[in-house]
PDB file of N, CA and C in Angstrom:
ATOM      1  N   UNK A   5       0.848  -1.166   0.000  1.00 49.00           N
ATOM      2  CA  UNK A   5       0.000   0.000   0.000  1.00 49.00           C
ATOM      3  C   UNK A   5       0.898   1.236   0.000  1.00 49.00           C
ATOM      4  N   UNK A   6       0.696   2.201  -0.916  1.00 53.00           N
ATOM      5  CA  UNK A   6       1.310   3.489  -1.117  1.00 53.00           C
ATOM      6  C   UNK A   6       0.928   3.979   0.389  1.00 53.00           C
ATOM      7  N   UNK A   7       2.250   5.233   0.463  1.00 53.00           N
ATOM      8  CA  UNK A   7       1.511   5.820   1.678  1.00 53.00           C
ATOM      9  C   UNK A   7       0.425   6.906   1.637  1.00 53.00           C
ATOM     10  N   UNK A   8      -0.038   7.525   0.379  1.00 54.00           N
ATOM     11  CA  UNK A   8      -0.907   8.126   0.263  1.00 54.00           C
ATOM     12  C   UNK A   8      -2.318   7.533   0.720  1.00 54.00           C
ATOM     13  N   UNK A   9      -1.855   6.258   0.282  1.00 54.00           N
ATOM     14  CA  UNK A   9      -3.723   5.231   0.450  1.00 54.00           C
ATOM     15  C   UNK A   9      -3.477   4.365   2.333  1.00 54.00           C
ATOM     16  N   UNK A  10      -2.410   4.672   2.762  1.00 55.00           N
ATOM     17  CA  UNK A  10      -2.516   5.082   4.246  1.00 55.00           C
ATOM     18  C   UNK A  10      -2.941   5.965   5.050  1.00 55.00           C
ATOM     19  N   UNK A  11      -2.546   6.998   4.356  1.00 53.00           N
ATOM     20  CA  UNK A  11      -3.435   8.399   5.119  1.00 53.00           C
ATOM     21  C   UNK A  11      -4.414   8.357   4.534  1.00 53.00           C
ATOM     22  N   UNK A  12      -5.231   7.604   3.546  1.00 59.00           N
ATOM     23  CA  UNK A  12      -6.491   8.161   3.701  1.00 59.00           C
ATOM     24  C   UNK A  12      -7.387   7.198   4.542  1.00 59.00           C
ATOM     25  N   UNK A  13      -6.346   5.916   4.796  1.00 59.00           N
ATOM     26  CA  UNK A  13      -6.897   5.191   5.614  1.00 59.00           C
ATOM     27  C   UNK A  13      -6.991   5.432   6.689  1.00 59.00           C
ATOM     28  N   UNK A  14      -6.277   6.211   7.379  1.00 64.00           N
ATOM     29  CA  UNK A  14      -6.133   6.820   8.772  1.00 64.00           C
ATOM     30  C   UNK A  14      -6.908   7.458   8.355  1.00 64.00           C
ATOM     31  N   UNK A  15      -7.578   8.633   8.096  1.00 76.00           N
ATOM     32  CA  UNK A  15      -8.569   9.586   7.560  1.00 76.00           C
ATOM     33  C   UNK A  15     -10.019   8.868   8.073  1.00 76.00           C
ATOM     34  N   UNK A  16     -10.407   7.918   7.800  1.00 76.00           N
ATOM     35  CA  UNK A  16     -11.588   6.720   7.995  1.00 76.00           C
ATOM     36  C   UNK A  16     -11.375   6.500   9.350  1.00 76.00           C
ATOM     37  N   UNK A  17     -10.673   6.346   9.876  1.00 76.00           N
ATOM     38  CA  UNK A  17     -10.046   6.077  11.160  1.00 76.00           C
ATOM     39  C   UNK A  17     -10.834   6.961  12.010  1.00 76.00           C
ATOM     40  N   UNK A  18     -10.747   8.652  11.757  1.00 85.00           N
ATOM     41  CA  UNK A  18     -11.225   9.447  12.089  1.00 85.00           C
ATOM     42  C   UNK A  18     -12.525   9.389  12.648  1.00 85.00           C
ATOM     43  N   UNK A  19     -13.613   9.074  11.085  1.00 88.00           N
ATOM     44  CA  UNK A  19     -14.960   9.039  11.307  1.00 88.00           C
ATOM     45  C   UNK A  19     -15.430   8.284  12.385  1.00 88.00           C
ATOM     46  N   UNK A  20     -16.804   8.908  12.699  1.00 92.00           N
ATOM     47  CA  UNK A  20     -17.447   7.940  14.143  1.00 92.00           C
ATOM     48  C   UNK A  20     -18.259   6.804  12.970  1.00 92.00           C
ATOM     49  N   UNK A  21     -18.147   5.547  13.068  1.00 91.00           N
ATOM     50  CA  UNK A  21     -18.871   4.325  13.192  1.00 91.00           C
ATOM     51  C   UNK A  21     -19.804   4.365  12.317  1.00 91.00           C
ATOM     52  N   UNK A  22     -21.238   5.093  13.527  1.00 94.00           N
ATOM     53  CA  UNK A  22     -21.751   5.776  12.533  1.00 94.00           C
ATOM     54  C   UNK A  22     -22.215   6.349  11.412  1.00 94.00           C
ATOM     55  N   UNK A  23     -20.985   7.021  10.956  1.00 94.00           N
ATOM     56  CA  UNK A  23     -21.136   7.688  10.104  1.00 94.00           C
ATOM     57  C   UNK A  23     -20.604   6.477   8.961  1.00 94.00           C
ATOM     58  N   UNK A  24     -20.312   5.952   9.143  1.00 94.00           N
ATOM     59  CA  UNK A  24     -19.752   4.920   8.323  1.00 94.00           C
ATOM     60  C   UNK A  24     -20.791   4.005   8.143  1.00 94.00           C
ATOM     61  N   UNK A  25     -21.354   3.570   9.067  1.00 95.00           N
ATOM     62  CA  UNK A  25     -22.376   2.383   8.945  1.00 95.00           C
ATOM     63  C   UNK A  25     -23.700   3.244   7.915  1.00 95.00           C
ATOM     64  N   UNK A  26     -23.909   4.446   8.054  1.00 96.00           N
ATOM     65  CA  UNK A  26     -24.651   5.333   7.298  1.00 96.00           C
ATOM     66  C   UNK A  26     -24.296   5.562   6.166  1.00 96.00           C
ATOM     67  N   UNK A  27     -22.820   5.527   5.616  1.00 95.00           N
ATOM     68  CA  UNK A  27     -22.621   5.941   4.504  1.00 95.00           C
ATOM     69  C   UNK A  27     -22.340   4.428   3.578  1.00 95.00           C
ATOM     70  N   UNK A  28     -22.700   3.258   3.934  1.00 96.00           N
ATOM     71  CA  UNK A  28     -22.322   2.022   3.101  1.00 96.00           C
ATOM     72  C   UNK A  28     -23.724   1.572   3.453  1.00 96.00           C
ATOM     73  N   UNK A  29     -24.814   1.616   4.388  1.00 96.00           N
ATOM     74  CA  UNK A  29     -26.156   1.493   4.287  1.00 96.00           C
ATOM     75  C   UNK A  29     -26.265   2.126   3.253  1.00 96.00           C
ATOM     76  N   UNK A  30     -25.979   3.116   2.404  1.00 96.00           N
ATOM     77  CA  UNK A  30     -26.578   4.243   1.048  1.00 96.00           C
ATOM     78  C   UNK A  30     -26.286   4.152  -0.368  1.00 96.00           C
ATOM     79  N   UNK A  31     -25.464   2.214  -0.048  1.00 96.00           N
ATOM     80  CA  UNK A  31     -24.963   2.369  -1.262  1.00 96.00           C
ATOM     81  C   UNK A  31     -25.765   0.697  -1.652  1.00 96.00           C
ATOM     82  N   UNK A  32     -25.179   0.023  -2.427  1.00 96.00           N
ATOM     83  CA  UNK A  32     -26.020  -0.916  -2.664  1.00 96.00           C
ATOM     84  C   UNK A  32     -25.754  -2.371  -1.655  1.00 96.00           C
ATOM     85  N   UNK A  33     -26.030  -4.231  -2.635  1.00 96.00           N
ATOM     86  CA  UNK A  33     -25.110  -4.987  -1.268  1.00 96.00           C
ATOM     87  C   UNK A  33     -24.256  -5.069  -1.901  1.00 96.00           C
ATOM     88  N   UNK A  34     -23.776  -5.209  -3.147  1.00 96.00           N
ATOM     89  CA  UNK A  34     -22.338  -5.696  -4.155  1.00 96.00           C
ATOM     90  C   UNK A  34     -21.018  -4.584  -3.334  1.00 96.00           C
ATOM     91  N   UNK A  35     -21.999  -3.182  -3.119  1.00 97.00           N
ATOM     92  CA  UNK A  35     -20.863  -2.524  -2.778  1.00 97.00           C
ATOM     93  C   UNK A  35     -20.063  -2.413  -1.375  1.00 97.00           C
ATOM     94  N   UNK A  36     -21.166  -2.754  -0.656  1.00 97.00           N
ATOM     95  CA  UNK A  36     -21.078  -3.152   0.834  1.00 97.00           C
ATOM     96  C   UNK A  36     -20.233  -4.378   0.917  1.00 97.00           C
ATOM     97  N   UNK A  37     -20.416  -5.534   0.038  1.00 96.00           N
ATOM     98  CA  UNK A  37     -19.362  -6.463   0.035  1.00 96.00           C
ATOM     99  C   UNK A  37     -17.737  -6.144  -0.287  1.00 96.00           C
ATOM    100  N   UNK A  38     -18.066  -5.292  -1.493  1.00 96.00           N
ATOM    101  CA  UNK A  38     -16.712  -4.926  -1.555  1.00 96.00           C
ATOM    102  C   UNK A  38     -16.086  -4.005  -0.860  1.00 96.00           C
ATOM    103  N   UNK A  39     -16.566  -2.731  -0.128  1.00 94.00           N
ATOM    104  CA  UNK A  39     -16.002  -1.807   0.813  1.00 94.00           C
ATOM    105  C   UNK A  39     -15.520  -2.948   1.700  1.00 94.00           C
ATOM    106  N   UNK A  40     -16.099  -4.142   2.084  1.00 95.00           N
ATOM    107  CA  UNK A  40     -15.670  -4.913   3.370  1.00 95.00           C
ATOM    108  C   UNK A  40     -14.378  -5.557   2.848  1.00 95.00           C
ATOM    109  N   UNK A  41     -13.908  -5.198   2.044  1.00 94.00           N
ATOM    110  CA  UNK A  41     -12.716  -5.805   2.360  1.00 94.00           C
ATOM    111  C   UNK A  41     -11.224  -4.928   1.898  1.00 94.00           C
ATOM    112  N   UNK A  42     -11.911  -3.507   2.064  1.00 89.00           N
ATOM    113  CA  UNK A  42     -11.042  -2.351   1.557  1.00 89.00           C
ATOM    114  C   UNK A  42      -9.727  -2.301   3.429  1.00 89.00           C
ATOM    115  N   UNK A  43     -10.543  -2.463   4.265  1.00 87.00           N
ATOM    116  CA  UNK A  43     -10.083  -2.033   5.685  1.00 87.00           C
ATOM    117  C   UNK A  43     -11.064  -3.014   6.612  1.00 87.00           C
ATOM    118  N   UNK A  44     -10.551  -3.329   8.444  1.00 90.00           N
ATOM    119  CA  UNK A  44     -10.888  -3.727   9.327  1.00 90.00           C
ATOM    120  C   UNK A  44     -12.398  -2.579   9.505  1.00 90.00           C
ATOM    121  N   UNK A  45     -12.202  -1.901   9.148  1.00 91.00           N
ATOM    122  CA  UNK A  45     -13.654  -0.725   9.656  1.00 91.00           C
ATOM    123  C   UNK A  45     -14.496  -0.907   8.580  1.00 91.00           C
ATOM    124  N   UNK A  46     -14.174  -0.939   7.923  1.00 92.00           N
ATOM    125  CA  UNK A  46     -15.599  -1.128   6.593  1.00 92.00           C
ATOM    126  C   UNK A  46     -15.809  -2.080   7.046  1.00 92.00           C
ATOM    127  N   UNK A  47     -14.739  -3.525   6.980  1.00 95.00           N
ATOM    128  CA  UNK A  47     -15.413  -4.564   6.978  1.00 95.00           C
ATOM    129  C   UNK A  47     -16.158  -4.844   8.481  1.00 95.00           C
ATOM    130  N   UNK A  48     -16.616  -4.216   9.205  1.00 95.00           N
ATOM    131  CA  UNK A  48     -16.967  -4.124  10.345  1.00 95.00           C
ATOM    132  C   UNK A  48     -18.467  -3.902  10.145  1.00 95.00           C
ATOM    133  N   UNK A  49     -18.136  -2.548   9.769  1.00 95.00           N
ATOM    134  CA  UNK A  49     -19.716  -1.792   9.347  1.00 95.00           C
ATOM    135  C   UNK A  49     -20.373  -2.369   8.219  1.00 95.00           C
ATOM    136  N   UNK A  50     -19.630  -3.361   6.921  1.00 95.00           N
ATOM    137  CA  UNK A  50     -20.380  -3.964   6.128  1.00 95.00           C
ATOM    138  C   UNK A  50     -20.978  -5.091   6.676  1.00 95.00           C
ATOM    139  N   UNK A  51     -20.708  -5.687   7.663  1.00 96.00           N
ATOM    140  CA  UNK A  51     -21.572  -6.858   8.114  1.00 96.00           C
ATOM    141  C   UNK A  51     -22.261  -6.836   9.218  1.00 96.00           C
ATOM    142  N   UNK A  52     -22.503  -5.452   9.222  1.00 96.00           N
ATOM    143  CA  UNK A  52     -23.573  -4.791  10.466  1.00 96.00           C
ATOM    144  C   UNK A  52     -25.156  -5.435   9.890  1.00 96.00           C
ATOM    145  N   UNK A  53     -25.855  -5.281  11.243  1.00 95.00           N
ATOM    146  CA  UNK A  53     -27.476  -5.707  10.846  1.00 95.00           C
ATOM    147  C   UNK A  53     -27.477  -4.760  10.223  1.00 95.00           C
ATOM    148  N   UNK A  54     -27.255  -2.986  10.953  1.00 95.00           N
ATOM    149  CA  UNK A  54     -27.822  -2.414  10.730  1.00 95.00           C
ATOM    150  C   UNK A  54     -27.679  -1.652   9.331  1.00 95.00           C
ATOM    151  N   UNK A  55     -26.615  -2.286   8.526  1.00 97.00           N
ATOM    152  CA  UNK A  55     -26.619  -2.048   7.338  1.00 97.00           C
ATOM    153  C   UNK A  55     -27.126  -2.711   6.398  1.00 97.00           C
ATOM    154  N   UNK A  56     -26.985  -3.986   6.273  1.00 96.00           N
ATOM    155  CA  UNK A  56     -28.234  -4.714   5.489  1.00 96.00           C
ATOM    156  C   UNK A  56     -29.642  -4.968   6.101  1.00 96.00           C
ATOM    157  N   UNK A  57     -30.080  -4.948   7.193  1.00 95.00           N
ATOM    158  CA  UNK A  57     -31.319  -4.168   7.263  1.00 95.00           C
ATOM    159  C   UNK A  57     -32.039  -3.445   6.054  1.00 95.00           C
ATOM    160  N   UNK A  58     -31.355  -2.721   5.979  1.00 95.00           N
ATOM    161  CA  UNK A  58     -31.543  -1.211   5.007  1.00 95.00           C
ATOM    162  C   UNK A  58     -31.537  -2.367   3.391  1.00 95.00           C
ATOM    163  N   UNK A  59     -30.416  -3.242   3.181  1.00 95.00           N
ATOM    164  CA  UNK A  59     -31.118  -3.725   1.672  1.00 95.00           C
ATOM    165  C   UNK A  59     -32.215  -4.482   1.555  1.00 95.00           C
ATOM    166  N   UNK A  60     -32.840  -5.034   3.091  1.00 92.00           N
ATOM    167  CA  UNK A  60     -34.122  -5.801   2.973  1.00 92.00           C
ATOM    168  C   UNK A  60     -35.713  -4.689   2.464  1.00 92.00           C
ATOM    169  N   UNK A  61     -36.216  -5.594   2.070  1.00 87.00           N
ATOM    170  CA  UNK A  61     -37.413  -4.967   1.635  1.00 87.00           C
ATOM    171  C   UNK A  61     -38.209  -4.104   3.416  1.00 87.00           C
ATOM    172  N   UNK A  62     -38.599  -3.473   3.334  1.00 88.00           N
ATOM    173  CA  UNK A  62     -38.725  -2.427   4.265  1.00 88.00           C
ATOM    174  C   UNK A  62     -40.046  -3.485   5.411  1.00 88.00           C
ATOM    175  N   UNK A  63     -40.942  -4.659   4.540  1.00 86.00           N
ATOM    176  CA  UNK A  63     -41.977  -4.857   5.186  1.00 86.00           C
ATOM    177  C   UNK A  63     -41.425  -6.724   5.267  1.00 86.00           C
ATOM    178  N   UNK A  64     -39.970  -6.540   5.204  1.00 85.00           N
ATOM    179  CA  UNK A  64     -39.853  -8.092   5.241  1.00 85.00           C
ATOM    180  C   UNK A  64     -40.025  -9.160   6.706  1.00 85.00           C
ATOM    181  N   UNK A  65     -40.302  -8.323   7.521  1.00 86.00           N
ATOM    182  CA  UNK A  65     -40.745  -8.996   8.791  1.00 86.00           C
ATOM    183  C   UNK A  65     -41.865  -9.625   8.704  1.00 86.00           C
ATOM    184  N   UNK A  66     -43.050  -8.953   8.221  1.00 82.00           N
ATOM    185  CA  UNK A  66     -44.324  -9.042   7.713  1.00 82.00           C
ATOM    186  C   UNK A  66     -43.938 -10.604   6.563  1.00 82.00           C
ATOM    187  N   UNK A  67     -43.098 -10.211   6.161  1.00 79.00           N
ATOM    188  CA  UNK A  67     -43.363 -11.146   4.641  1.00 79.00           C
ATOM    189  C   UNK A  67     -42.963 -12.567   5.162  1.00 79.00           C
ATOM    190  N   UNK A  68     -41.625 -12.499   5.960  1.00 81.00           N
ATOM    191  CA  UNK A  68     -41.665 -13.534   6.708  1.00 81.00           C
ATOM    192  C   UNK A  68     -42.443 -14.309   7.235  1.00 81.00           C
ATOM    193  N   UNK A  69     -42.821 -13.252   7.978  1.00 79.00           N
ATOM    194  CA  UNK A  69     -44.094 -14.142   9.464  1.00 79.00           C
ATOM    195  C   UNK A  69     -45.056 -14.379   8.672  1.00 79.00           C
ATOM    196  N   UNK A  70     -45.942 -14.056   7.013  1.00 74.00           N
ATOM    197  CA  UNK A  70     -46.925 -14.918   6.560  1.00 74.00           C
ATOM    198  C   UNK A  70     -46.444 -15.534   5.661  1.00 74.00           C
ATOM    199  N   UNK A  71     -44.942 -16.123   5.499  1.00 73.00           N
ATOM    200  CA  UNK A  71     -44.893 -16.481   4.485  1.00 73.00           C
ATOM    201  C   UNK A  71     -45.137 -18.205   5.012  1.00 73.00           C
ATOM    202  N   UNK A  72     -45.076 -19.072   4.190  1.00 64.00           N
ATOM    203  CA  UNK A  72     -44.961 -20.599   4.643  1.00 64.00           C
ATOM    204  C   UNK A  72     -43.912 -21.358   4.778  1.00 64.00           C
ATOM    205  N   UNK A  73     -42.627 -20.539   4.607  1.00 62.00           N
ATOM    206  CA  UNK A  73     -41.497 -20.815   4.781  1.00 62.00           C
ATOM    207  C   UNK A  73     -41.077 -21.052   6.910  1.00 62.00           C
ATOM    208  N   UNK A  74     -39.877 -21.071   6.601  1.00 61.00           N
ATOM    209  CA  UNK A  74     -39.577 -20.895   8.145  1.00 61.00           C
ATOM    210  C   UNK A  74     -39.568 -19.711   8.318  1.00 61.00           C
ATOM    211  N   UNK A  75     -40.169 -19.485   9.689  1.00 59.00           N
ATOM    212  CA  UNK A  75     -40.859 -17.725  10.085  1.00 59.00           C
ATOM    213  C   UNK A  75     -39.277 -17.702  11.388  1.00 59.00           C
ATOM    214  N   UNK A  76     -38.741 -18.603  11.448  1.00 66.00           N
ATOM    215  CA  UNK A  76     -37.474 -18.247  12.438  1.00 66.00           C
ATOM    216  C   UNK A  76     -36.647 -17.536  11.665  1.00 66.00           C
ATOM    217  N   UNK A  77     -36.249 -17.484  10.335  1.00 71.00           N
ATOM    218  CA  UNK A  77     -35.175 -17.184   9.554  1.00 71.00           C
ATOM    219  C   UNK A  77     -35.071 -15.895  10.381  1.00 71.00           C
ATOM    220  N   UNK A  78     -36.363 -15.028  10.276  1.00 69.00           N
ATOM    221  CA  UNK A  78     -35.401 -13.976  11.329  1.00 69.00           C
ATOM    222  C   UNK A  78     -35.260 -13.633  12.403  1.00 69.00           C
ATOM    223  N   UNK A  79     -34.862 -14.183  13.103  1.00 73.00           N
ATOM    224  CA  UNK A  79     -34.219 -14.138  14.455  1.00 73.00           C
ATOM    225  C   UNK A  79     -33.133 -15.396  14.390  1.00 73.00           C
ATOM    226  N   UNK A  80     -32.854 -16.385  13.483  1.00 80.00           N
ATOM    227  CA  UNK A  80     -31.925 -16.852  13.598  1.00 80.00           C
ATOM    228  C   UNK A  80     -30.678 -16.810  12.347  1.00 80.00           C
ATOM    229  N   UNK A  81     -31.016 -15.468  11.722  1.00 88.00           N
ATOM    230  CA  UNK A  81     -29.802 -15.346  10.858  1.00 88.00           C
ATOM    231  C   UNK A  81     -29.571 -13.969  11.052  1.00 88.00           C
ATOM    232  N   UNK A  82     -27.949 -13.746  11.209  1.00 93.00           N
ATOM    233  CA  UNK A  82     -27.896 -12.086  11.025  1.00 93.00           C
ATOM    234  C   UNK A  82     -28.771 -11.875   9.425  1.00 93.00           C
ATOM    235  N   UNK A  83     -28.571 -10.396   9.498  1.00 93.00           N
ATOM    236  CA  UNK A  83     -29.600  -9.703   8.416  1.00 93.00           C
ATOM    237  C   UNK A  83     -28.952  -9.717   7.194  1.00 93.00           C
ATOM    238  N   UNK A  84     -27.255 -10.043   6.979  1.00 95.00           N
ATOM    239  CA  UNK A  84     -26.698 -10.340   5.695  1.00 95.00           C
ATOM    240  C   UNK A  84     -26.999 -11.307   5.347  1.00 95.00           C
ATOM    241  N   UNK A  85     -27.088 -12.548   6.185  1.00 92.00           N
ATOM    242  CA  UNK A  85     -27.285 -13.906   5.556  1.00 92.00           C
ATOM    243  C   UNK A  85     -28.733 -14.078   5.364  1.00 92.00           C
ATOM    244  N   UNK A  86     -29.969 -13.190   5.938  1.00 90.00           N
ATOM    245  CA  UNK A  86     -30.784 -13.312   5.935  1.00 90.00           C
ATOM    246  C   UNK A  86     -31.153 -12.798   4.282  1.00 90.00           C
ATOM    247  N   UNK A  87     -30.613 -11.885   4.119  1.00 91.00           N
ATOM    248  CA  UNK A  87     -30.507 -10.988   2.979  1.00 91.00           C
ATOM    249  C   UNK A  87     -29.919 -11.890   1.858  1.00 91.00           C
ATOM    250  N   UNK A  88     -28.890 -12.881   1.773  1.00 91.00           N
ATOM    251  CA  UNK A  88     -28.840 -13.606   0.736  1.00 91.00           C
ATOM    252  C   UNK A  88     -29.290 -15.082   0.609  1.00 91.00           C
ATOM    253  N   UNK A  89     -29.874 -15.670   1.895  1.00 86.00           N
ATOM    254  CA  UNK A  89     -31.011 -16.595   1.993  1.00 86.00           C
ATOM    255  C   UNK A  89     -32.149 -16.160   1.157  1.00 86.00           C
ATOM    256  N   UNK A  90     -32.773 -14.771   1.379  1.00 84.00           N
ATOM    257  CA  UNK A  90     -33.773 -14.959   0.462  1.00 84.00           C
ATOM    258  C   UNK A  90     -33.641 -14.562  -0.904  1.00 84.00           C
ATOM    259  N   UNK A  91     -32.539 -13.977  -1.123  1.00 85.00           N
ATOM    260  CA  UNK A  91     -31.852 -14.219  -2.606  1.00 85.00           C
ATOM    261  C   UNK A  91     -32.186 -15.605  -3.756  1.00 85.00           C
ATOM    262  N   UNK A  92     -31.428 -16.473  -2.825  1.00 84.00           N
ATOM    263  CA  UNK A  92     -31.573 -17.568  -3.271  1.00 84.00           C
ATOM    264  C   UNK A  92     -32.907 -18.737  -3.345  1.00 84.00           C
ATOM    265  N   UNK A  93     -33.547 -18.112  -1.999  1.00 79.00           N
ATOM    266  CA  UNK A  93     -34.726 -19.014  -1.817  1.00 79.00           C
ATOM    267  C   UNK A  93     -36.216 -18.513  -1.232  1.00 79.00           C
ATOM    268  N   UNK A  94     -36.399 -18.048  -2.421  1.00 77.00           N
ATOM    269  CA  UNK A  94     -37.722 -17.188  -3.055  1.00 77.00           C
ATOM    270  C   UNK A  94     -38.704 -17.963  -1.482  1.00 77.00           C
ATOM    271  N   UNK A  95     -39.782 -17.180  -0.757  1.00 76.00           N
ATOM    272  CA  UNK A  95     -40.660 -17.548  -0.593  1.00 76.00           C
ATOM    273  C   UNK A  95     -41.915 -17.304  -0.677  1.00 76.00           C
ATOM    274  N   UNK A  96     -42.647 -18.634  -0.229  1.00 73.00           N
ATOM    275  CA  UNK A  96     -44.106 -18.301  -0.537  1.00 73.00           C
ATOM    276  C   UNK A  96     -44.990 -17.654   0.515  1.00 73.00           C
ATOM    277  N   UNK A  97     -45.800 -16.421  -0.058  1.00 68.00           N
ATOM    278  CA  UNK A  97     -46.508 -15.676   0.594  1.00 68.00           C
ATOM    279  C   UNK A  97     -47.978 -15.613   0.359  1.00 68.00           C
ATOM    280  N   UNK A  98     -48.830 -15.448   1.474  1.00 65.00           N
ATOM    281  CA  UNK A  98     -50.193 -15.321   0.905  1.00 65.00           C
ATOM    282  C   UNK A  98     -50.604 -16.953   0.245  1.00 65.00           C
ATOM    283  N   UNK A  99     -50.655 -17.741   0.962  1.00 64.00           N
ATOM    284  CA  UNK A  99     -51.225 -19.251   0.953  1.00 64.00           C
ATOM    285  C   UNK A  99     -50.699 -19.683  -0.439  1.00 64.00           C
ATOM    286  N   UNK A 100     -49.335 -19.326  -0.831  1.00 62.00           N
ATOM    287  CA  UNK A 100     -49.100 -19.467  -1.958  1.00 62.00           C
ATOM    288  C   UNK A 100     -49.363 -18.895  -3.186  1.00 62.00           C
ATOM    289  N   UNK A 101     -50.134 -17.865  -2.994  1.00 58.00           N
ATOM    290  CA  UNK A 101     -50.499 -16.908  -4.328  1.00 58.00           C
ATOM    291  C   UNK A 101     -49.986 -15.833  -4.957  1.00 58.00           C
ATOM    292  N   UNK A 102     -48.681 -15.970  -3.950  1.00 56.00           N
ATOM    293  CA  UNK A 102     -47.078 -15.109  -4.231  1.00 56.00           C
ATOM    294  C   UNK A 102     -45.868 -15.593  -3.890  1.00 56.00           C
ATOM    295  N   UNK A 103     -44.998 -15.342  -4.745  1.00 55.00           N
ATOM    296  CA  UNK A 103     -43.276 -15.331  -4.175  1.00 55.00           C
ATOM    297  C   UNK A 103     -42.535 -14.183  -4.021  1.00 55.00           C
ATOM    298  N   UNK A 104     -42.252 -14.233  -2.575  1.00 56.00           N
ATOM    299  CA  UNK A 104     -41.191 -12.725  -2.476  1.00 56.00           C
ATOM    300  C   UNK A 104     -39.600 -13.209  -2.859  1.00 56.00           C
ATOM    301  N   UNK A 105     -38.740 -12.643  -3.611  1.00 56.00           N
ATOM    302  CA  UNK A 105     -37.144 -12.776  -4.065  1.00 56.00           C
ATOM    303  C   UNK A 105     -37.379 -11.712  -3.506  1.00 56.00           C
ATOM    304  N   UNK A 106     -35.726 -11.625  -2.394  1.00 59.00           N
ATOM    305  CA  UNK A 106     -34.757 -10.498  -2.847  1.00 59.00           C
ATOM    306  C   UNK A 106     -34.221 -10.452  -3.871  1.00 59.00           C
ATOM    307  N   UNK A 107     -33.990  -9.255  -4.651  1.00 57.00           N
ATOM    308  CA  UNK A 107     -32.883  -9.045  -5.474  1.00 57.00           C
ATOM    309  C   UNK A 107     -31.371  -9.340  -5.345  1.00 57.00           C
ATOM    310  N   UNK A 108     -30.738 -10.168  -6.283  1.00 49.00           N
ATOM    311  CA  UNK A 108     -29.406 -10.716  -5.923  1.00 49.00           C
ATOM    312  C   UNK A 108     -28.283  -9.502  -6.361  1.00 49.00           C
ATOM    313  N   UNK A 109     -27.484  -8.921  -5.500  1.00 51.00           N
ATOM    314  CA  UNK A 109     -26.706  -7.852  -5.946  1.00 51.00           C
ATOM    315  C   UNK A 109     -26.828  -7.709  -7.093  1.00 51.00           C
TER     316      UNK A 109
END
C-alpha cells in the first residue's frame, strides 16, 4: 500500500462508526461487500445488521411471518445472511399466491 492510500486510511479512522455504517447502508449490497474488504472498519460496518437491514425490503418482517417458509429465519440469521437466503430461496406468501425474491446484488 502506497503511503498516500494510508493516510487516507487513517482519515476513515477518524470518522465515528456511525457515520460509516450510514454511509455504506446508502450504497447498494455488491458494494457493501466490496467496501468490506477495503479495511478492518468497513469490513466491520459492512456486516452490520444495521446495514443490510436497510437492503431488505422495508416490510420483510411481515413477509416472513406470513410467508410458509420458516418464520425463524429472522431471528436466527444475522440480516446479511438473511438478505442472501432470500436471494436464493424465493418464498411463498399469501397461501401461496405469491413469491417474495430479494434481489441478488
Amino acid at each position: 500500500m502506497n503511503r498516500k492510500s494510508n493516510m487516507d486510511i487513517a482519515a476513515v479512522d477518524q470518522l465515528p462508526a456511525e457515520c460509516i455504517l450510514h454511509i455504506i447502508s446508502l450504497t447498494t449490497p455488491r458494494d457493501a461487500c466490496i467496501l468490506a474488504t477495503v479495511c478492518p472498519i468497513f469490513q466491520s460496518a459492512a456486516d452490520s445488521n444495521s446495514v443490510w437491514e436497510k437492503f431488505l425490503p422495508s416490510d420483510y418482517n411481515h413477509i416472513i411471518s406470513n410467508s410458509v417458509s420458516d418464520s425463524s429465519l429472522n431471528t436466527s440469521l444475522s440480516k446479511k445472511d438473511l438478505y442472501f437466503h432470500l436471494c436464493h430461496n424465493p418464498i411463498i406468501i399469501n397461501n401461496g399466491a405469491m413469491v417474495s425474491q430479494t434481489r441478488l446484488i
